[in-house]
Coordinates of C-alpha atoms and ligand atoms in Angstrom, one line a residue:
M1 CA 15.3 -9.7 20.1
E2 CA 17.6 -7.8 22.6
I3 CA 16.4 -4.3 23.2
K4 CA 18.1 -2.7 26.2
N5 CA 14.7 -0.8 27.9
L6 CA 11.8 -2.8 26.2
L7 CA 9.5 -1.3 28.0
A8 CA 10.2 2.5 27.6
Y9 CA 9.2 1.8 24.1
E10 CA 5.5 2.3 22.7
R11 CA 4.1 -1.0 22.2
P12 CA 7.2 -3.0 23.3
A13 CA 5.9 -6.6 22.5
Q14 CA 6.3 -5.7 18.8
Y15 CA 9.9 -5.8 19.2
A16 CA 10.0 -8.8 21.3
G17 CA 9.6 -12.0 18.8
G18 CA 8.8 -15.3 20.2
E19 CA 5.5 -15.1 18.2
M20 CA 3.6 -18.6 17.9
F21 CA 4.6 -20.3 14.8
S22 CA 7.5 -18.1 14.4
V23 CA 10.7 -20.1 13.6
K24 CA 14.3 -20.4 14.7
K25 CA 16.4 -21.9 12.9
P26 CA 19.7 -22.7 14.5
W27 CA 22.1 -20.1 13.1
K28 CA 25.5 -21.8 12.7
E29 CA 24.5 -25.1 11.1
T30 CA 22.1 -23.6 8.1
R31 CA 24.0 -22.4 5.5
I32 CA 21.8 -19.6 3.5
K33 CA 20.5 -16.7 6.1
V34 CA 17.7 -14.6 4.9
L35 CA 16.3 -11.3 6.6
L36 CA 12.8 -10.3 5.5
V37 CA 12.2 -6.4 6.2
S38 CA 9.2 -4.4 6.1
P39 CA 9.1 -0.8 5.8
A40 CA 5.7 -0.6 7.4
V41 CA 5.6 -1.0 11.6
Y42 CA 4.9 -4.2 12.9
Q43 CA 1.3 -3.2 13.4
M44 CA 0.9 -2.8 9.7
G45 CA 3.1 -5.0 8.0
A46 CA 3.3 -8.1 10.3
S47 CA -0.1 -10.2 9.0
S48 CA 1.1 -9.3 5.6
L49 CA 0.4 -12.7 3.8
G50 CA 2.8 -12.0 1.1
L51 CA 5.8 -11.9 3.8
G52 CA 4.2 -14.9 5.3
I53 CA 4.5 -17.1 2.3
L54 CA 7.9 -16.1 1.8
Y55 CA 8.8 -16.8 5.4
H56 CA 7.0 -20.1 5.1
I57 CA 9.1 -21.1 2.0
I58 CA 12.3 -20.0 3.0
N59 CA 12.1 -21.5 6.4
S60 CA 11.0 -25.0 4.6
R61 CA 14.3 -25.6 3.4
P62 CA 16.7 -27.3 5.7
D63 CA 19.5 -25.2 3.8
S64 CA 18.0 -22.0 4.7
L65 CA 16.4 -19.8 7.4
C66 CA 14.6 -16.8 7.4
E67 CA 13.9 -14.2 9.9
R68 CA 11.7 -10.8 9.8
A69 CA 12.0 -7.3 10.8
F70 CA 10.0 -4.4 10.7
M71 CA 10.1 -0.6 10.5
P72 CA 10.6 0.5 14.1
E73 CA 8.2 3.0 15.4
P74 CA 9.2 7.1 15.9
D75 CA 10.6 6.5 19.3
M76 CA 12.7 3.3 18.6
R77 CA 13.8 5.0 15.5
E78 CA 15.1 7.8 17.3
A79 CA 16.6 5.3 19.9
I80 CA 18.4 3.3 17.1
L81 CA 19.7 6.4 15.4
S82 CA 21.1 7.6 18.3
G83 CA 23.1 4.5 19.2
K84 CA 21.1 3.2 22.5
E85 CA 19.4 0.5 20.7
K86 CA 20.0 -1.8 17.7
F87 CA 18.1 -2.7 14.9
L88 CA 17.8 -6.1 15.0
S89 CA 16.0 -9.5 13.5
L90 CA 12.9 -10.5 15.6
E91 CA 13.9 -14.5 15.4
S92 CA 17.7 -14.2 16.7
G93 CA 17.9 -10.5 17.6
R94 CA 20.9 -10.2 15.1
S95 CA 22.1 -7.3 13.2
P96 CA 20.9 -7.3 9.2
R97 CA 24.6 -7.2 8.2
D98 CA 24.8 -11.0 9.4
F99 CA 22.6 -12.2 7.0
D100 CA 23.5 -13.1 3.5
L101 CA 20.5 -11.9 1.8
I102 CA 17.9 -9.4 2.7
G103 CA 14.8 -8.8 1.2
I104 CA 12.7 -5.7 1.5
T105 CA 8.8 -5.6 0.9
L106 CA 7.9 -2.7 -1.2
P107 CA 4.1 -2.6 -0.9
A108 CA 3.3 0.4 -2.8
K109 CA 5.8 3.3 -4.0
G110 CA 4.2 5.6 -1.4
C111 CA 7.0 3.8 1.0
F112 CA 10.1 4.7 -1.4
F113 CA 10.3 8.3 1.1
D114 CA 11.2 5.9 3.7
I115 CA 13.8 3.4 2.0
P116 CA 17.0 5.7 2.7
G117 CA 16.1 6.0 6.6
L118 CA 15.3 2.3 6.8
F119 CA 18.8 1.6 5.3
A120 CA 20.0 4.2 8.0
L121 CA 18.6 2.5 10.6
M122 CA 19.6 -1.1 9.4
G123 CA 23.5 0.5 9.2
I124 CA 23.7 -0.4 5.8
P125 CA 24.7 2.8 3.0
V126 CA 21.9 3.3 0.4
S127 CA 25.0 2.6 -2.2
G128 CA 28.2 2.0 -2.7
R129 CA 28.6 -1.5 -1.0
D130 CA 31.3 -3.4 -0.7
E131 CA 32.0 -7.2 -0.8
S132 CA 30.9 -7.4 3.0
Y133 CA 27.7 -6.5 2.6
P134 CA 24.4 -8.8 2.4
V135 CA 22.6 -8.9 -1.3
I136 CA 19.8 -6.5 -0.8
T137 CA 16.5 -7.3 -3.1
A138 CA 13.2 -5.7 -3.4
G139 CA 10.0 -7.1 -4.4
G140 CA 6.3 -6.4 -4.2
P141 CA 3.9 -4.1 -5.9
G142 CA 6.1 -1.3 -5.2
V143 CA 8.3 -2.5 -7.8
S144 CA 6.6 -1.8 -10.7
N145 CA 8.2 1.1 -11.2
F146 CA 11.3 0.7 -9.5
V147 CA 13.3 3.1 -11.5
P148 CA 13.4 5.9 -8.6
V149 CA 15.0 3.5 -6.2
E150 CA 17.1 1.3 -8.8
G151 CA 20.4 2.3 -7.4
F152 CA 19.3 1.5 -3.8
F153 CA 18.8 -2.5 -4.2
D154 CA 21.0 -5.1 -5.8
A155 CA 18.4 -6.8 -7.2
F156 CA 14.4 -6.6 -7.7
I157 CA 12.2 -9.5 -7.8
V158 CA 9.7 -8.4 -10.9
G159 CA 6.3 -10.3 -10.2
D160 CA 5.3 -13.5 -7.7
G161 CA 8.5 -14.1 -5.7
E162 CA 7.6 -17.9 -4.5
E163 CA 9.7 -19.9 -7.3
V164 CA 12.1 -16.9 -8.0
I165 CA 13.1 -16.9 -4.1
G166 CA 13.9 -21.1 -4.5
K167 CA 16.1 -19.9 -7.5
M168 CA 17.9 -17.3 -5.5
L169 CA 18.7 -19.8 -2.3
D170 CA 20.1 -22.0 -5.3
E171 CA 22.2 -19.6 -6.3
A172 CA 23.5 -18.2 -2.9
L173 CA 24.3 -21.8 -2.0
S174 CA 27.1 -22.1 -4.7
S175 CA 28.1 -18.7 -4.8
S176 CA 31.5 -17.4 -3.7
G177 CA 30.5 -13.6 -2.5
R178 CA 27.9 -10.9 -3.4
G179 CA 29.5 -9.5 -6.6
S180 CA 29.2 -13.5 -7.7
L181 CA 26.0 -13.8 -6.4
K182 CA 24.4 -10.5 -8.0
R183 CA 25.6 -11.9 -11.7
A184 CA 24.0 -15.3 -11.1
L185 CA 20.4 -13.5 -10.2
A186 CA 20.9 -11.7 -13.0
D187 CA 20.3 -15.1 -15.1
I188 CA 16.9 -15.6 -13.0
E189 CA 13.9 -14.8 -14.8
G190 CA 11.8 -12.2 -13.1
V191 CA 14.9 -10.9 -11.3
Y192 CA 16.5 -7.5 -12.4
V193 CA 20.0 -6.4 -11.1
G194 CA 21.1 -2.8 -12.3
G195 CA 24.1 -2.6 -14.3
I196 CA 24.4 -6.0 -15.5
S197 CA 20.4 -6.8 -16.4
G198 CA 19.4 -5.4 -19.8
S199 CA 15.5 -5.9 -18.9
V200 CA 13.4 -7.8 -17.0
K201 CA 10.4 -10.1 -17.6
K202 CA 7.5 -10.4 -14.9
V203 CA 7.2 -13.7 -13.6
F204 CA 4.3 -15.5 -12.3
C205 CA 3.8 -18.8 -10.6
Q206 CA 0.7 -21.4 -10.2
L207 CA -0.8 -21.0 -6.5
K208 CA 0.6 -24.3 -5.1
N209 CA -0.4 -25.5 -1.9
D210 CA 2.8 -26.0 -0.8
Y211 CA 3.8 -22.2 -0.6
Y212 CA 0.7 -21.6 1.6
P213 CA 1.6 -21.4 5.2
L214 CA -1.1 -23.1 7.2
K215 CA 0.4 -21.9 10.4
P216 CA 1.1 -18.0 9.4
V217 CA 2.8 -16.2 12.8
I218 CA 0.2 -15.1 15.4
P219 CA 1.4 -11.2 15.9
N220 CA 2.2 -10.3 19.4
I221 CA 0.0 -7.1 19.5
R222 CA -3.5 -6.4 17.7
T223 CA -2.5 -5.8 13.9
L224 CA -4.2 -3.6 11.2
Q225 CA -5.3 -7.0 9.7
D226 CA -6.5 -8.5 12.8
R227 CA -8.0 -11.6 11.3
L228 CA -6.6 -14.8 9.3
D229 CA -6.3 -13.6 5.6
I230 CA -6.8 -16.3 3.0
E231 CA -6.0 -15.4 -0.5
V232 CA -8.6 -17.2 -3.0
M233 CA -7.2 -16.1 -6.6
R234 CA -4.6 -13.8 -7.5
G235 CA -5.0 -11.5 -10.6
C236 CA -8.4 -10.2 -11.8
P237 CA -10.9 -11.3 -14.3
N238 CA -11.9 -7.9 -15.1
N239 CA -10.2 -5.2 -17.0
C240 CA -10.6 -1.8 -15.8
R241 CA -8.6 0.4 -17.5
F242 CA -7.2 2.8 -15.1
C243 CA -6.3 -0.4 -12.5
E244 CA -2.4 -1.1 -11.9
A245 CA -2.8 -4.1 -9.5
K246 CA -4.8 -5.9 -12.5
R247 CA -1.7 -5.5 -14.2
F248 CA 0.9 -6.1 -11.4
Y249 CA -1.0 -9.6 -10.3
S250 CA -2.2 -11.0 -13.9
P251 CA -2.8 -13.5 -15.4
L252 CA -5.6 -14.7 -13.0
R253 CA -4.9 -17.6 -11.4
V254 CA -7.9 -19.4 -9.1
R255 CA -7.2 -21.5 -5.8
P256 CA -9.4 -24.7 -6.6
A257 CA -12.3 -24.9 -4.2
E258 CA -11.1 -28.2 -2.6
D259 CA -7.3 -26.9 -1.9
L260 CA -9.5 -23.5 -0.5
E261 CA -11.7 -25.8 1.9
K262 CA -8.6 -27.7 3.0
I263 CA -6.4 -24.4 3.7
I264 CA -9.4 -22.5 5.6
I265 CA -10.2 -25.5 8.1
S266 CA -6.7 -26.2 8.9
S267 CA -5.2 -22.6 9.6
L268 CA -8.0 -21.8 11.7
E269 CA -7.8 -25.1 13.4
N270 CA -3.9 -24.3 14.0
T271 CA -4.1 -20.3 15.1
G272 CA -7.0 -20.0 16.7
W273 CA -8.2 -16.4 14.7
K274 CA -11.7 -15.5 15.5
G275 CA -11.9 -14.0 11.8
L276 CA -11.4 -14.5 8.4
S277 CA -10.9 -12.9 5.4
L278 CA -11.2 -14.3 1.9
S279 CA -9.4 -11.6 0.1
S280 CA -8.4 -11.2 -3.8
L281 CA -9.2 -8.3 -6.2
S282 CA -12.5 -9.7 -7.0
T283 CA -13.2 -12.7 -4.5
P284 CA -17.1 -12.7 -5.3
Q285 CA -15.8 -13.8 -9.3
H286 CA -14.1 -16.8 -8.0
P287 CA -16.0 -19.4 -9.9
R288 CA -16.6 -21.8 -6.5
I289 CA -16.7 -19.3 -3.8
G290 CA -20.2 -20.1 -2.9
E291 CA -19.3 -23.6 -2.3
V292 CA -16.3 -22.7 -0.5
V293 CA -18.6 -20.2 2.0
D294 CA -21.3 -23.0 2.1
S295 CA -18.7 -25.9 3.2
V296 CA -17.0 -23.5 5.5
I297 CA -20.0 -21.8 7.3
P298 CA -20.8 -25.0 10.0
L299 CA -16.9 -24.7 11.2
L300 CA -17.4 -20.8 11.4
R301 CA -20.8 -20.9 13.2
K302 CA -19.7 -23.7 15.8
K303 CA -16.8 -21.9 16.6
G304 CA -17.9 -18.1 16.4
I305 CA -15.7 -16.7 13.6
S306 CA -16.9 -14.0 11.7
L307 CA -16.3 -13.8 7.5
Q308 CA -15.7 -10.9 5.7
I309 CA -15.5 -10.6 1.7
P310 CA -13.7 -7.6 0.7
S311 CA -13.3 -6.2 -2.4
L312 CA -17.2 -6.8 -3.5
R313 CA -17.7 -6.0 -7.2
P314 CA -21.1 -3.7 -7.7
E315 CA -22.9 -6.8 -9.3
R316 CA -25.1 -9.6 -8.2
K317 CA -22.6 -12.2 -7.8
S318 CA -20.9 -10.0 -5.1
L319 CA -24.7 -9.8 -3.6
E320 CA -25.1 -13.6 -3.5
C321 CA -21.9 -13.9 -1.8
V322 CA -22.8 -11.1 1.1
M323 CA -26.2 -13.1 1.7
K324 CA -24.5 -16.3 2.4
I325 CA -22.3 -14.5 4.9
L326 CA -24.8 -12.3 6.5
P327 CA -25.5 -14.4 10.0
L328 CA -21.3 -14.2 10.4
N329 CA -21.1 -10.4 10.6
Q330 CA -19.7 -8.6 8.0
V331 CA -20.0 -5.4 9.0
N332 CA -18.8 -3.2 6.3
L333 CA -20.4 -3.7 2.9
T334 CA -18.1 -1.9 0.7
F335 CA -18.7 -1.2 -3.6
A336 CA -16.6 0.6 -5.7
P337 CA -18.3 1.5 -8.7
E338 CA -16.2 4.6 -9.1
T339 CA -18.7 6.3 -11.6
F340 CA -22.4 6.1 -12.4
S341 CA -21.8 8.2 -15.5
P342 CA -22.5 5.9 -18.3
R343 CA -20.2 7.7 -20.7
M344 CA -17.2 7.4 -17.8
Q345 CA -18.2 4.0 -17.4
E346 CA -17.3 3.5 -21.2
I347 CA -14.2 5.5 -21.0
I348 CA -12.9 3.7 -17.6
G349 CA -14.2 0.1 -18.9
K350 CA -16.0 -0.8 -15.5
T351 CA -19.9 -1.2 -15.9
T352 CA -22.2 -0.8 -13.0
P353 CA -26.0 0.2 -14.6
L354 CA -27.4 2.4 -11.9
D355 CA -30.8 0.8 -11.7
E356 CA -29.3 -2.8 -10.7
F357 CA -27.0 -1.5 -8.4
E358 CA -30.1 0.4 -6.7
K359 CA -31.9 -2.6 -6.6
M360 CA -28.9 -4.7 -5.0
M361 CA -29.1 -1.7 -2.5
A362 CA -32.8 -2.2 -1.9
E363 CA -32.3 -6.0 -1.4
I364 CA -29.0 -5.3 1.0
K365 CA -31.6 -3.0 3.0
S366 CA -34.0 -5.5 3.2
A367 CA -31.8 -8.1 4.4
G368 CA -30.8 -6.4 7.3
F369 CA -27.8 -4.3 6.6
R370 CA -27.4 -0.3 7.6
D371 CA -24.6 0.9 5.9
V372 CA -22.9 0.9 2.6
K373 CA -19.6 2.3 1.4
I374 CA -19.4 3.2 -1.9
Y375 CA -16.2 4.5 -3.3
L376 CA -16.2 7.0 -6.7
M377 CA -13.2 8.5 -8.3
L378 CA -13.4 12.4 -8.9
G379 CA -11.3 14.1 -12.1
L380 CA -11.3 10.8 -14.4
P381 CA -10.1 11.7 -17.8
G382 CA -12.4 13.4 -19.8
E383 CA -15.0 13.9 -16.9
S384 CA -17.8 16.8 -17.1
D385 CA -20.2 18.5 -14.9
A386 CA -23.0 16.3 -16.6
D387 CA -21.0 13.2 -15.4
M388 CA -20.6 14.8 -11.8
D389 CA -24.3 15.2 -12.0
E390 CA -24.9 11.5 -13.1
N391 CA -22.8 10.6 -9.6
I392 CA -24.5 13.1 -7.6
K393 CA -27.8 11.9 -8.8
A394 CA -27.0 8.3 -8.3
V395 CA -26.3 8.9 -4.8
K396 CA -29.3 10.3 -3.8
R397 CA -31.4 7.4 -5.1
I398 CA -29.4 5.3 -3.5
R399 CA -30.0 6.9 0.0
K400 CA -33.4 6.7 -1.1
T401 CA -33.1 2.9 -0.2
G402 CA -32.8 3.9 3.6
L403 CA -29.0 2.6 3.9
K404 CA -26.6 5.0 5.5
V405 CA -24.5 5.7 2.9
T406 CA -20.3 6.4 3.4
L407 CA -19.3 8.0 0.3
T408 CA -15.4 8.2 -0.4
L409 CA -14.4 10.3 -3.3
S410 CA -10.9 9.1 -4.6
P411 CA -9.1 11.6 -6.9
F412 CA -8.1 9.8 -9.8
V413 CA -4.3 9.4 -10.0
P414 CA -2.7 7.8 -13.6
A415 CA -1.1 4.7 -12.7
A416 CA 2.0 3.5 -14.4
H417 CA 1.6 0.6 -16.9
T418 CA -2.1 1.7 -17.7
P419 CA -3.8 3.5 -20.8
F420 CA -4.3 6.0 -18.5
E421 CA -0.3 6.5 -17.7
R422 CA 0.5 9.5 -19.7
V423 CA -2.9 11.4 -19.0
T424 CA -2.5 14.6 -17.5
L425 CA -3.3 15.0 -13.9
W426 CA -6.6 16.9 -12.6
D427 CA -5.8 21.1 -11.8
R428 CA -5.9 21.3 -8.0
G429 CA -8.2 24.3 -7.9
E430 CA -10.7 22.4 -10.1
M431 CA -10.7 19.3 -7.8
E432 CA -11.2 21.5 -4.7
E433 CA -14.7 23.0 -6.7
K434 CA -15.9 19.7 -7.5
L435 CA -15.2 18.2 -3.9
K436 CA -17.2 21.5 -2.8
R437 CA -19.9 20.6 -5.1
F438 CA -20.8 17.2 -3.7
K439 CA -20.5 18.6 -0.3
M440 CA -23.2 20.9 -0.8
E441 CA -24.8 18.7 -3.2
L442 CA -25.2 15.6 -0.7
R443 CA -25.6 17.3 2.4
G444 CA -26.3 14.7 5.6
V445 CA -24.1 11.7 3.4
D446 CA -20.8 10.9 5.5
L447 CA -18.5 12.0 2.7
R448 CA -14.9 11.7 2.7
H449 CA -11.9 11.6 0.6
P450 CA -8.1 11.6 0.6
S451 CA -6.3 14.5 0.9
L452 CA -5.2 15.9 -2.5
E453 CA -1.8 16.2 -1.2
D454 CA -1.9 12.1 -1.1
A455 CA -3.1 12.2 -4.5
L456 CA -0.5 14.7 -6.1
L457 CA 2.2 12.7 -4.4
E458 CA 1.1 9.0 -5.6
S459 CA 0.8 10.8 -9.1
A460 CA 4.5 11.8 -8.8
L461 CA 5.8 8.4 -7.2
A462 CA 3.7 6.6 -10.2
R463 CA 5.5 8.3 -12.9
G464 CA 8.9 9.3 -10.9
D465 CA 12.3 8.5 -12.6
A466 CA 16.3 8.4 -11.5
R467 CA 15.9 12.4 -10.4
L468 CA 13.5 11.2 -7.9
G469 CA 16.2 8.8 -6.6
A470 CA 18.7 11.4 -6.4
I471 CA 16.2 13.5 -4.3
L472 CA 15.6 10.7 -1.8
L473 CA 19.2 9.9 -1.2
D474 CA 19.2 13.5 0.3
L475 CA 16.5 12.9 2.7
P476 CA 17.5 12.9 6.6
A477 CA 17.0 9.3 8.0
V478 CA 14.1 10.5 10.1
F479 CA 11.7 11.5 7.6
T480 CA 8.5 13.5 7.8
D481 CA 5.1 11.8 7.5
S482 CA 3.4 14.5 5.4
S483 CA 2.9 14.4 1.8
A484 CA 2.8 18.1 1.6
D485 CA 6.7 18.2 2.7
K486 CA 7.0 15.6 0.2
I487 CA 5.1 17.3 -2.5
R488 CA 7.3 20.7 -1.7
I489 CA 10.6 18.8 -1.7
L490 CA 9.7 17.4 -5.1
D491 CA 8.5 20.9 -6.1
E492 CA 11.7 22.3 -4.9
A493 CA 13.8 19.9 -6.9
G494 CA 11.8 20.5 -10.4
L495 CA 9.5 17.5 -10.2
D496 CA 6.0 18.2 -10.3
S497 CA 3.5 15.7 -10.1
V498 CA 1.2 16.1 -13.5
Ligands
SF4_1 S1 -12.2 -5.1 -10.8 FE1 -11.0 -4.1 -9.4 S2 -9.1 -5.1 -9.4 FE2 -10.3 -5.9 -11.1 S3 -9.6 -4.6 -13.0 FE3 -11.1 -3.3 -11.8 S4 -10.2 -2.2 -10.2 FE4 -8.9 -3.6 -11.0

């Protein structure tokens, strides 16, 4: 990537490209050129597994090449918008307009606010593009309600991208231009093209080894996920009624233990990462996770590699997993029972008997752990004072095990495509009272909660429609990160979050 004055910017290596295992294919000789763009900055997006999988699949084809670009940091954004620098791909330093297809990943709906700015940085109009522009697609969990940004993109991939991307490249090979490609894309299952498709059905694929990058790009700078991330399953075997992720990633697909062992060992040997994360929506529920962990522990020990298993469900299987990896420095143990009120557990479809959980915490303490993080939700549908009492009582009991408890209270947000989709959001004043009460009753507990503005904004975005898209179009290219400012804009436009 050619930046005129690279060292003048924050974390300059993020714009340099040339990372180990990045792929630079001959431009002229390769027929289809794809640019994957992340609306997250490099530090957050460079180790994204989803992006890595598509990068690997596209570059594995002799007829196609794939390059990457990330949202620049604020100083670079200003330089690009003032004409001092250009938004370029990392591999060959080309403008987005030089590519045939641009794929923008939408990891969450929160990034909708950044999309108009991203288009401005790329030098591409958000709408009204003529034949000279690439076809611009979006995919990822953020498209679960794409209505607000429908007018910005030529096509949406709804569901898994692994097989769809191959079909899109096949169509690109035989298309005669932007218009004909859009019409062809509309015939692919799982692709929605505005103005052509009537509806779209979510697609899913099997987790084939061929799709998995055994040599993932190693970022030039330390990233948020500073370890090798291996996906052990996709989907979730549970059915919590508030959960959008379960619905987006369904059905459940389990990577066979033998495949996992090969992927873990090859990837670690290729990359030299000193940290490994076995990720999914509920890793301890992989039916053979114990075997997988046992089989790779000797290598991890020999090479001093730490292992983390996120998404611990508050149940015994999680405990068994944790005990296996105790010598490998899992520093954070995080459990999300959501509520300890049996009545609310029934309503949300997630059961965590307190007696059993307390026993597990005691075992964790005896095994040598000192800290535990617990996530609870506040403002669940039908929640009463008595339910709050149950939560407070439970946290007090858990503290008696001697563990240091960090408690995160997340305001409940009704998610699209869940049974709670149309539930009325909590009243802000009542939520503030609830938080105050927790702080009073649980003095000494490290208590955290996301800002209420973030939750209100998430609610508005989850249920937003085309009116929200019209608001986004009017935003300036460099836009505030403040949720409060974003809510104010929605309020002024008559769109509230409840
Ligand atoms: S266990 Fe987690 S991912 Fe699975 S359905 Fe429940 S909340 Fe969703």
